[in-house]
Amino acid sequence: MVSKAFEYLKGQREYRDSKNGRQLTDREKLMSIWLQNYATTLRAKLKSIRLEVPVDWAQLQLRPDEIWGGEAAANLLIEGYPIPEELQLLIHTSLNERAKELSVKVNSQGKLWITRAFWGVALKLNHTGEAMLCIAGLIASGDDRNIETARMINDKYLNLKEGSISRY
């Protein structure tokens, strides 16, 4: 899939080959496109299950390759704001097995959902990747409070032009 993606990007002239490897021609444009398409193209295809929220979500013991998304990630990136109403945990293991390990009951109306991560275990997200994933989840919610929080995270971590966030 990566080679197909790079062929597509090359055809769109979104990167060029140089002595130092591939160079993106407009990084901000690609980030904006990814944010726009996350909810409809990627998120919709990810396997997930909803669970009851534990008493204190921040005390859950995460594995090194697990990462919070959306509102929970925002809470961590902005040091306590917002107080999450919905929680998303992205994992690389079996959804049902992880739910059992967390000692949390499956509940179709639950506010905690664990989702299969779409990147490989070997890939470690940097601050830019974490911020992108967080912002995409916040925007995908369609909630005005979350979109405002996405703007705050953008201002702190990415500095994309306002149009990259406000189109949603």
mmCIF file of C-alpha atoms in Angstrom:
data_model
loop_
_atom_site.group_PDB
_atom_site.id
_atom_site.type_symbol
_atom_site.label_atom_id
_atom_site.label_comp_id
_atom_site.label_asym_id
_atom_site.label_seq_id
_atom_site.Cartn_x
_atom_site.Cartn_y
_atom_site.Cartn_z
ATOM 1 C CA MET A 1 0.000 0.000 0.000
ATOM 2 C CA VAL A 2 2.857 2.385 0.718
ATOM 3 C CA SER A 3 4.279 2.023 -2.779
ATOM 4 C CA LYS A 4 0.818 2.673 -4.259
ATOM 5 C CA ALA A 5 0.450 5.748 -2.080
ATOM 6 C CA PHE A 6 3.797 7.105 -3.210
ATOM 7 C CA GLU A 7 2.951 6.436 -6.853
ATOM 8 C CA TYR A 8 -0.282 8.380 -6.384
ATOM 9 C CA LEU A 9 1.537 11.242 -4.644
ATOM 10 C CA LYS A 10 4.177 11.320 -7.360
ATOM 11 C CA GLY A 11 1.472 11.433 -10.036
ATOM 12 C CA GLN A 12 -0.116 14.386 -8.216
ATOM 13 C CA ARG A 13 3.323 16.037 -7.919
ATOM 14 C CA GLU A 14 3.080 16.063 -4.132
ATOM 15 C CA TYR A 15 6.698 14.971 -3.704
ATOM 16 C CA ARG A 16 9.897 14.869 -5.666
ATOM 17 C CA ASP A 17 12.952 12.654 -5.535
ATOM 18 C CA SER A 18 16.143 14.355 -4.415
ATOM 19 C CA LYS A 19 19.638 13.377 -3.294
ATOM 20 C CA ASN A 20 18.336 13.152 0.277
ATOM 21 C CA GLY A 21 15.309 11.009 -0.589
ATOM 22 C CA ARG A 22 11.711 11.993 -1.187
ATOM 23 C CA GLN A 23 10.793 15.616 -0.496
ATOM 24 C CA LEU A 24 7.187 16.704 -0.038
ATOM 25 C CA THR A 25 6.296 19.697 -2.172
ATOM 26 C CA ASP A 26 3.496 20.999 0.093
ATOM 27 C CA ARG A 27 3.496 19.335 3.506
ATOM 28 C CA GLU A 28 0.665 21.500 4.857
ATOM 29 C CA LYS A 29 -1.598 20.670 1.912
ATOM 30 C CA LEU A 30 -1.070 16.924 2.446
ATOM 31 C CA MET A 31 -1.724 17.257 6.175
ATOM 32 C CA SER A 32 -4.929 19.152 5.447
ATOM 33 C CA ILE A 33 -6.092 16.492 2.959
ATOM 34 C CA TRP A 34 -5.394 13.765 5.520
ATOM 35 C CA LEU A 35 -7.370 15.609 8.202
ATOM 36 C CA GLN A 36 -10.270 16.115 5.790
ATOM 37 C CA ASN A 37 -10.415 12.467 4.772
ATOM 38 C CA TYR A 38 -9.728 10.735 8.087
ATOM 39 C CA ALA A 39 -13.369 10.497 9.230
ATOM 40 C CA THR A 40 -14.869 9.358 5.940
ATOM 41 C CA THR A 41 -12.106 7.290 4.424
ATOM 42 C CA LEU A 42 -9.969 5.852 7.206
ATOM 43 C CA ARG A 43 -11.831 5.983 10.515
ATOM 44 C CA ALA A 44 -14.975 4.458 9.026
ATOM 45 C CA LYS A 45 -13.028 1.308 8.072
ATOM 46 C CA LEU A 46 -11.283 0.739 11.411
ATOM 47 C CA LYS A 47 -12.479 -2.137 13.575
ATOM 48 C CA SER A 48 -13.570 -1.039 17.031
ATOM 49 C CA ILE A 49 -15.754 -1.965 19.975
ATOM 50 C CA ARG A 50 -17.455 0.230 22.539
ATOM 51 C CA LEU A 51 -16.958 -0.350 26.231
ATOM 52 C CA GLU A 52 -18.124 1.035 29.544
ATOM 53 C CA VAL A 53 -15.887 3.823 30.799
ATOM 54 C CA PRO A 54 -13.758 2.881 33.797
ATOM 55 C CA VAL A 55 -13.889 5.114 36.870
ATOM 56 C CA ASP A 56 -10.627 6.868 35.994
ATOM 57 C CA TRP A 57 -9.621 6.439 32.366
ATOM 58 C CA ALA A 58 -6.238 8.101 32.916
ATOM 59 C CA GLN A 59 -5.246 5.289 35.292
ATOM 60 C CA LEU A 60 -5.639 2.535 32.677
ATOM 61 C CA GLN A 61 -2.338 0.774 32.103
ATOM 62 C CA LEU A 62 -1.507 1.205 28.426
ATOM 63 C CA ARG A 63 0.919 -0.900 26.483
ATOM 64 C CA PRO A 64 3.883 0.934 24.945
ATOM 65 C CA ASP A 65 2.345 0.689 21.454
ATOM 66 C CA GLU A 66 -1.113 1.993 22.483
ATOM 67 C CA ILE A 67 -2.154 5.605 22.136
ATOM 68 C CA TRP A 68 -5.143 7.697 23.093
ATOM 69 C CA GLY A 69 -7.024 9.439 20.287
ATOM 70 C CA GLY A 70 -9.578 12.248 20.128
ATOM 71 C CA GLU A 71 -10.713 13.849 23.388
ATOM 72 C CA ALA A 72 -8.449 11.758 25.640
ATOM 73 C CA ALA A 73 -5.401 12.665 23.542
ATOM 74 C CA ALA A 74 -6.438 16.323 23.630
ATOM 75 C CA ASN A 75 -6.678 16.167 27.420
ATOM 76 C CA LEU A 76 -3.091 14.923 27.556
ATOM 77 C CA LEU A 77 -1.744 17.321 24.921
ATOM 78 C CA ILE A 78 -3.306 20.404 26.526
ATOM 79 C CA GLU A 79 -2.680 19.277 30.106
ATOM 80 C CA GLY A 80 -6.181 18.629 31.392
ATOM 81 C CA TYR A 81 -8.449 20.297 28.846
ATOM 82 C CA PRO A 82 -11.019 19.254 27.774
ATOM 83 C CA ILE A 83 -12.474 16.738 30.215
ATOM 84 C CA PRO A 84 -13.165 13.848 27.817
ATOM 85 C CA GLU A 85 -16.742 12.757 27.257
ATOM 86 C CA GLU A 86 -15.788 10.108 24.675
ATOM 87 C CA LEU A 87 -12.573 8.098 24.849
ATOM 88 C CA GLN A 88 -10.757 6.358 22.018
ATOM 89 C CA LEU A 89 -7.834 4.022 22.577
ATOM 90 C CA LEU A 90 -5.941 2.815 19.502
ATOM 91 C CA ILE A 91 -4.386 -0.623 19.934
ATOM 92 C CA HIS A 92 -2.557 -3.238 17.875
ATOM 93 C CA THR A 93 -3.904 -6.357 19.612
ATOM 94 C CA SER A 94 -7.219 -8.214 19.609
ATOM 95 C CA LEU A 95 -10.080 -5.915 20.588
ATOM 96 C CA ASN A 96 -11.912 -8.515 22.673
ATOM 97 C CA GLU A 97 -8.782 -9.740 24.443
ATOM 98 C CA ARG A 98 -7.756 -6.194 25.300
ATOM 99 C CA ALA A 99 -11.245 -5.407 26.630
ATOM 100 C CA LYS A 100 -10.932 -8.425 28.959
ATOM 101 C CA GLU A 101 -7.456 -7.333 30.079
ATOM 102 C CA LEU A 102 -8.786 -3.858 30.890
ATOM 103 C CA SER A 103 -11.614 -5.467 32.906
ATOM 104 C CA VAL A 104 -14.162 -3.306 31.096
ATOM 105 C CA LYS A 105 -17.522 -4.598 29.876
ATOM 106 C CA VAL A 106 -18.608 -4.354 26.253
ATOM 107 C CA ASN A 107 -21.461 -1.849 25.926
ATOM 108 C CA SER A 108 -22.733 -0.678 22.526
ATOM 109 C CA GLN A 109 -23.599 2.696 24.095
ATOM 110 C CA GLY A 110 -20.295 2.948 25.995
ATOM 111 C CA LYS A 111 -18.192 6.088 25.890
ATOM 112 C CA LEU A 112 -14.875 4.207 25.633
ATOM 113 C CA TRP A 113 -14.056 2.620 22.322
ATOM 114 C CA ILE A 114 -10.986 0.679 21.503
ATOM 115 C CA THR A 115 -9.945 0.707 17.882
ATOM 116 C CA ARG A 116 -7.404 -1.245 15.867
ATOM 117 C CA ALA A 117 -4.517 1.050 15.021
ATOM 118 C CA PHE A 118 -3.985 1.545 11.288
ATOM 119 C CA TRP A 119 -0.189 1.857 11.445
ATOM 120 C CA GLY A 120 2.355 -0.879 12.116
ATOM 121 C CA VAL A 121 3.641 -1.681 15.594
ATOM 122 C CA ALA A 122 7.181 -0.659 14.636
ATOM 123 C CA LEU A 123 6.096 2.900 13.780
ATOM 124 C CA LYS A 124 6.359 5.223 16.768
ATOM 125 C CA LEU A 125 4.278 8.369 16.378
ATOM 126 C CA ASN A 126 6.125 11.619 16.984
ATOM 127 C CA HIS A 127 4.428 14.762 18.347
ATOM 128 C CA THR A 128 3.270 15.731 14.864
ATOM 129 C CA GLY A 129 1.680 12.318 14.315
ATOM 130 C CA GLU A 130 0.023 12.368 17.744
ATOM 131 C CA ALA A 131 -1.341 15.867 17.127
ATOM 132 C CA MET A 132 -2.624 14.904 13.655
ATOM 133 C CA LEU A 133 -4.384 11.817 15.014
ATOM 134 C CA CYS A 134 -5.880 13.810 17.881
ATOM 135 C CA ILE A 135 -7.087 16.658 15.668
ATOM 136 C CA ALA A 136 -8.555 14.238 13.118
ATOM 137 C CA GLY A 137 -10.528 12.462 15.844
ATOM 138 C CA LEU A 138 -11.764 15.730 17.294
ATOM 139 C CA ILE A 139 -12.868 17.033 13.903
ATOM 140 C CA ALA A 140 -14.528 13.711 13.031
ATOM 141 C CA SER A 141 -16.763 14.030 16.101
ATOM 142 C CA GLY A 142 -18.455 17.084 14.566
ATOM 143 C CA ASP A 143 -18.768 18.589 18.058
ATOM 144 C CA ASP A 144 -18.146 22.372 18.205
ATOM 145 C CA ARG A 145 -16.242 22.047 21.499
ATOM 146 C CA ASN A 146 -13.958 19.438 19.932
ATOM 147 C CA ILE A 147 -13.355 21.504 16.819
ATOM 148 C CA GLU A 148 -12.314 24.445 18.990
ATOM 149 C CA THR A 149 -9.998 22.109 20.899
ATOM 150 C CA ALA A 150 -8.574 20.916 17.554
ATOM 151 C CA ARG A 151 -7.721 24.536 16.757
ATOM 152 C CA MET A 152 -5.919 24.874 20.102
ATOM 153 C CA ILE A 153 -3.861 21.735 19.437
ATOM 154 C CA ASN A 154 -3.104 22.941 15.923
ATOM 155 C CA ASP A 155 -1.853 26.255 17.312
ATOM 156 C CA LYS A 156 0.351 24.489 19.852
ATOM 157 C CA TYR A 157 1.776 21.654 17.720
ATOM 158 C CA LEU A 158 1.213 22.050 13.963
ATOM 159 C CA ASN A 159 0.540 25.674 13.032
ATOM 160 C CA LEU A 160 -1.471 24.750 9.954
ATOM 161 C CA LYS A 161 -3.371 27.609 8.354
ATOM 162 C CA GLU A 162 -6.828 28.152 9.863
ATOM 163 C CA GLY A 163 -8.476 26.762 6.732
ATOM 164 C CA SER A 164 -7.012 23.327 7.429
ATOM 165 C CA ILE A 165 -9.078 23.080 10.605
ATOM 166 C CA SER A 166 -12.052 25.385 9.993
ATOM 167 C CA ARG A 167 -13.371 23.637 6.859
ATOM 168 C CA TYR A 168 -15.109 21.127 9.044
#
